[in-house]
mmCIF file of C-alpha atoms in Angstrom:
data_model
loop_
_atom_site.group_PDB
_atom_site.id
_atom_site.type_symbol
_atom_site.label_atom_id
_atom_site.label_comp_id
_atom_site.label_asym_id
_atom_site.label_seq_id
_atom_site.Cartn_x
_atom_site.Cartn_y
_atom_site.Cartn_z
ATOM 1 C CA MET A 29 8.169 -46.358 -9.292
ATOM 2 C CA ILE A 30 6.366 -43.056 -7.730
ATOM 3 C CA LYS A 31 3.296 -43.902 -5.557
ATOM 4 C CA THR A 32 0.283 -41.702 -6.396
ATOM 5 C CA ASN A 33 0.090 -39.951 -2.932
ATOM 6 C CA ASN A 34 4.054 -38.933 -3.309
ATOM 7 C CA PHE A 35 3.550 -37.798 -6.650
ATOM 8 C CA ILE A 36 0.262 -35.762 -5.195
ATOM 9 C CA ILE A 37 2.645 -34.418 -2.546
ATOM 10 C CA ILE A 38 5.469 -33.757 -4.934
ATOM 11 C CA PHE A 39 2.851 -31.728 -7.069
ATOM 12 C CA PHE A 40 1.314 -29.414 -4.444
ATOM 13 C CA SER A 41 5.011 -28.906 -2.904
ATOM 14 C CA SER A 42 5.911 -27.916 -6.551
ATOM 15 C CA ILE A 43 2.709 -25.498 -6.762
ATOM 16 C CA ILE A 44 3.873 -23.824 -3.568
ATOM 17 C CA PHE A 45 7.123 -23.327 -4.824
ATOM 18 C CA PHE A 46 5.913 -21.574 -8.080
ATOM 19 C CA ILE A 47 3.733 -19.377 -5.766
ATOM 20 C CA THR A 48 6.729 -18.508 -3.586
ATOM 21 C CA TYR A 49 8.781 -18.070 -6.462
ATOM 22 C CA PHE A 50 6.477 -15.554 -8.831
ATOM 23 C CA SER A 51 5.273 -13.687 -5.702
ATOM 24 C CA ILE A 52 8.566 -12.801 -3.512
ATOM 25 C CA ASP A 53 9.303 -9.301 -5.664
ATOM 26 C CA LYS A 54 5.455 -8.438 -4.876
ATOM 27 C CA PHE A 55 6.330 -7.787 -1.141
ATOM 28 C CA LYS A 56 7.817 -4.275 0.057
ATOM 29 C CA ASP A 57 7.169 -4.407 3.445
ATOM 30 C CA GLY A 58 7.673 -6.840 6.185
ATOM 31 C CA ASP A 59 9.958 -9.455 7.012
ATOM 32 C CA ILE A 60 10.701 -10.707 4.043
ATOM 33 C CA VAL A 61 12.107 -7.567 3.092
ATOM 34 C CA LYS A 62 14.698 -7.719 5.992
ATOM 35 C CA TYR A 63 15.431 -11.703 5.233
ATOM 36 C CA LYS A 64 15.794 -10.704 1.363
ATOM 37 C CA GLN A 65 17.838 -7.835 2.408
ATOM 38 C CA VAL A 66 20.324 -9.888 4.277
ATOM 39 C CA TYR A 67 20.361 -12.675 1.761
ATOM 40 C CA ASP A 68 21.332 -10.406 -1.334
ATOM 41 C CA PHE A 69 24.048 -9.003 0.750
ATOM 42 C CA PHE A 70 25.504 -12.448 1.208
ATOM 43 C CA TYR A 71 24.865 -13.069 -2.183
ATOM 44 C CA ALA A 72 26.859 -9.850 -3.431
ATOM 45 C CA GLU A 73 30.212 -9.514 -4.375
ATOM 46 C CA LYS A 74 32.875 -8.990 -2.128
ATOM 47 C CA GLU A 75 33.594 -5.215 -2.954
ATOM 48 C CA ILE A 76 29.988 -4.541 -2.628
ATOM 49 C CA ARG A 77 30.007 -5.769 0.873
ATOM 50 C CA GLU A 78 33.048 -4.028 1.726
ATOM 51 C CA ASN A 79 31.950 -0.726 -0.044
ATOM 52 C CA TYR A 80 28.779 -1.253 2.371
ATOM 53 C CA PHE A 81 30.900 -0.946 5.458
ATOM 54 C CA THR A 82 33.008 1.774 4.644
ATOM 55 C CA LEU A 83 29.746 3.817 3.774
ATOM 56 C CA HIS A 84 27.499 2.675 6.486
ATOM 57 C CA ASN A 85 27.377 2.422 10.403
ATOM 58 C CA ASN A 86 28.419 -1.127 11.243
ATOM 59 C CA THR A 87 27.382 -1.462 14.720
ATOM 60 C CA ASP A 88 24.435 -4.069 15.543
ATOM 61 C CA ILE A 89 22.161 -3.810 18.257
ATOM 62 C CA TRP A 90 24.785 -5.753 20.710
ATOM 63 C CA GLY A 91 27.590 -3.156 20.324
ATOM 64 C CA ASN A 92 29.809 -5.063 17.839
ATOM 65 C CA ASN A 93 31.639 -3.101 15.570
ATOM 66 C CA THR A 94 33.106 -5.805 12.964
ATOM 67 C CA ASN A 95 32.553 -6.164 9.004
ATOM 68 C CA SER A 96 31.704 -9.611 8.687
ATOM 69 C CA LYS A 97 28.493 -11.502 7.496
ATOM 70 C CA ARG A 98 27.844 -12.799 10.854
ATOM 71 C CA GLU A 99 27.593 -9.097 12.406
ATOM 72 C CA TYR A 100 25.446 -7.750 9.349
ATOM 73 C CA TYR A 101 23.096 -10.910 9.757
ATOM 74 C CA SER A 102 22.722 -9.762 13.441
ATOM 75 C CA LYS A 103 22.313 -6.375 13.066
ATOM 76 C CA PHE A 104 19.600 -6.385 10.390
ATOM 77 C CA LEU A 105 17.777 -9.223 11.615
ATOM 78 C CA THR A 106 18.469 -8.696 15.569
ATOM 79 C CA SER A 107 19.229 -12.086 15.889
ATOM 80 C CA LYS A 108 22.073 -14.552 16.937
ATOM 81 C CA GLU A 109 20.820 -17.779 16.336
ATOM 82 C CA TYR A 110 23.354 -20.211 14.050
ATOM 83 C CA ILE A 111 21.759 -22.584 12.177
ATOM 84 C CA HIS A 112 19.765 -19.988 9.945
ATOM 85 C CA PHE A 113 22.616 -17.962 9.429
ATOM 86 C CA ILE A 114 24.624 -21.212 8.261
ATOM 87 C CA VAL A 115 21.717 -21.983 5.948
ATOM 88 C CA ILE A 116 21.598 -18.552 4.111
ATOM 89 C CA TYR A 117 25.304 -18.205 4.067
ATOM 90 C CA LEU A 118 25.753 -21.805 2.334
ATOM 91 C CA PHE A 119 22.905 -21.394 0.165
ATOM 92 C CA SER A 120 23.847 -17.685 -0.670
ATOM 93 C CA LEU A 121 26.963 -18.893 -2.465
ATOM 94 C CA PHE A 122 24.974 -20.409 -5.305
ATOM 95 C CA LEU A 123 21.348 -19.486 -5.280
ATOM 96 C CA ASP A 124 19.339 -16.211 -5.395
ATOM 97 C CA TYR A 125 16.640 -15.426 -2.660
ATOM 98 C CA GLU A 126 13.776 -16.141 -4.763
ATOM 99 C CA PHE A 127 14.995 -19.534 -5.685
ATOM 100 C CA PHE A 128 16.381 -20.079 -2.228
ATOM 101 C CA LEU A 129 12.990 -19.375 -0.593
ATOM 102 C CA SER A 130 10.773 -21.490 -3.014
ATOM 103 C CA LEU A 131 13.241 -24.399 -2.162
ATOM 104 C CA ILE A 132 12.689 -24.037 1.267
ATOM 105 C CA ASN A 133 8.943 -23.793 1.126
ATOM 106 C CA PHE A 134 8.806 -26.697 -1.307
ATOM 107 C CA LEU A 135 10.758 -28.530 1.721
ATOM 108 C CA PHE A 136 8.657 -27.407 4.441
ATOM 109 C CA VAL A 137 5.263 -27.992 2.631
ATOM 110 C CA PHE A 138 6.862 -31.471 1.022
ATOM 111 C CA ILE A 139 8.218 -32.788 4.703
ATOM 112 C CA LEU A 140 4.505 -31.570 6.518
ATOM 113 C CA LEU A 141 2.488 -33.857 3.953
ATOM 114 C CA LYS A 142 4.816 -36.827 4.148
ATOM 115 C CA ILE A 143 4.353 -36.635 7.938
ATOM 116 C CA LEU A 144 0.533 -35.881 7.516
ATOM 117 C CA ASN A 145 0.453 -38.611 5.253
ATOM 118 C CA SER A 146 2.279 -41.150 7.290
ATOM 119 C CA TYR A 147 -0.459 -40.619 10.203
ATOM 120 C CA ASN A 148 -3.183 -41.173 7.366
ATOM 121 C CA VAL A 149 -4.587 -37.889 7.377
ATOM 122 C CA ASN A 150 -6.753 -37.218 4.244
ATOM 123 C CA LEU A 151 -5.150 -35.853 1.418
ATOM 124 C CA PHE A 152 -8.050 -32.918 1.268
ATOM 125 C CA ILE A 153 -7.330 -32.064 4.647
ATOM 126 C CA SER A 154 -3.749 -31.955 4.415
ATOM 127 C CA PHE A 155 -3.877 -29.524 1.317
ATOM 128 C CA LEU A 156 -6.561 -27.380 2.937
ATOM 129 C CA LEU A 157 -4.010 -26.802 5.786
ATOM 130 C CA VAL A 158 -1.304 -25.899 3.317
ATOM 131 C CA PHE A 159 -2.967 -23.649 0.861
ATOM 132 C CA THR A 160 -5.216 -21.869 3.546
ATOM 133 C CA ASN A 161 -4.336 -21.805 6.877
ATOM 134 C CA PHE A 162 -2.953 -18.489 8.108
ATOM 135 C CA TYR A 163 0.101 -19.593 10.063
ATOM 136 C CA ILE A 164 1.212 -22.000 7.271
ATOM 137 C CA LEU A 165 0.958 -19.050 5.001
ATOM 138 C CA ASN A 166 3.185 -16.706 7.216
ATOM 139 C CA LEU A 167 5.783 -19.161 7.462
ATOM 140 C CA TYR A 168 5.946 -18.994 3.687
ATOM 141 C CA PHE A 169 7.173 -15.756 3.327
ATOM 142 C CA SER A 170 7.019 -13.972 7.052
ATOM 143 C CA ILE A 171 8.864 -15.852 9.353
ATOM 144 C CA GLU A 172 11.691 -17.406 8.072
ATOM 145 C CA ARG A 173 13.772 -18.678 10.879
ATOM 146 C CA LEU A 174 10.813 -20.457 12.698
ATOM 147 C CA LYS A 175 10.197 -22.215 9.228
ATOM 148 C CA VAL A 176 13.955 -23.172 9.264
ATOM 149 C CA GLY A 177 13.918 -24.508 12.741
ATOM 150 C CA LEU A 178 10.476 -26.295 11.697
ATOM 151 C CA ILE A 179 11.652 -28.006 9.073
ATOM 152 C CA ILE A 180 14.572 -29.310 11.003
ATOM 153 C CA LEU A 181 12.212 -30.590 13.516
ATOM 154 C CA LEU A 182 9.704 -32.000 10.907
ATOM 155 C CA VAL A 183 12.867 -33.978 9.397
ATOM 156 C CA PHE A 184 13.617 -35.563 12.608
ATOM 157 C CA LEU A 185 10.228 -36.364 13.234
ATOM 158 C CA PHE A 186 9.657 -37.986 10.212
ATOM 159 C CA PHE A 187 12.866 -40.375 10.767
ATOM 160 C CA SER A 188 11.817 -40.869 14.238
ATOM 161 C CA ILE A 189 8.186 -41.995 12.638
ATOM 162 C CA LYS A 190 10.532 -44.340 10.328
ATOM 163 C CA TYR A 191 12.878 -45.691 12.776
ATOM 164 C CA LYS A 192 10.266 -46.050 15.757
ATOM 165 C CA ASN A 193 13.247 -47.592 17.722
ATOM 166 C CA LYS A 194 14.982 -44.372 17.896
ATOM 167 C CA PHE A 195 11.935 -41.625 18.368
ATOM 168 C CA ASN A 196 13.217 -40.264 21.452
ATOM 169 C CA LYS A 197 16.571 -39.811 20.471
ATOM 170 C CA LEU A 198 15.733 -38.566 17.192
ATOM 171 C CA ILE A 199 13.190 -35.896 18.658
ATOM 172 C CA SER A 200 15.505 -34.845 21.220
ATOM 173 C CA ILE A 201 18.070 -34.306 18.492
ATOM 174 C CA GLY A 202 15.595 -32.644 16.302
ATOM 175 C CA LEU A 203 14.347 -30.097 19.225
ATOM 176 C CA ILE A 204 18.048 -29.155 20.133
ATOM 177 C CA THR A 205 19.126 -28.524 16.690
ATOM 178 C CA ALA A 206 15.804 -26.793 15.747
ATOM 179 C CA CYS A 207 16.335 -24.492 18.840
ATOM 180 C CA LEU A 208 19.705 -23.406 17.304
ATOM 181 C CA ALA A 209 17.875 -22.345 14.356
ATOM 182 C CA HIS A 210 15.405 -20.154 16.086
ATOM 183 C CA LEU A 211 14.816 -20.149 19.949
ATOM 184 C CA GLN A 212 11.189 -19.856 20.035
ATOM 185 C CA MET A 213 11.656 -23.775 19.008
ATOM 186 C CA ALA A 214 12.382 -24.012 22.758
ATOM 187 C CA ILE A 215 8.558 -23.682 23.447
ATOM 188 C CA VAL A 216 7.720 -26.614 21.343
#
């Protein structure tokens, strides 16, 4: 049976899912446009990708000149991080960008609320954080690589809370893996 708190967490995570899904096409500028462009390129058929490389300059900022998804990713996102690339590569095989972003936002909010709930943070305060905090709102739409890194870190934090005897090991693995998703996670 689902506990009341779990139901509420799923409900509010679902609200974020739907807000994300129905608002993505409203963005015409910013980082989300670049992330969507790269994801849609991965999602496109092989002929469309090959046609792109014949028509456009395919040299990235590091001088690489190959016709691969990895190089396209690094050209438009100016990034060499691997985890985010692998995540969008895998999800682009079967999901469109709107559903993908909505799903990772759902996952981010769900894990964040579960962790806050495990520390007995008042649900009202948690929901206020999820719906009104400027930095959290930016994570939903603008800083996708950082969000993927945070999701990884939050998953390991959640399991380290659950398995207290493995806390240091899980947090260390989580931090290293999160840094592979976004190098700025090294600051954490």
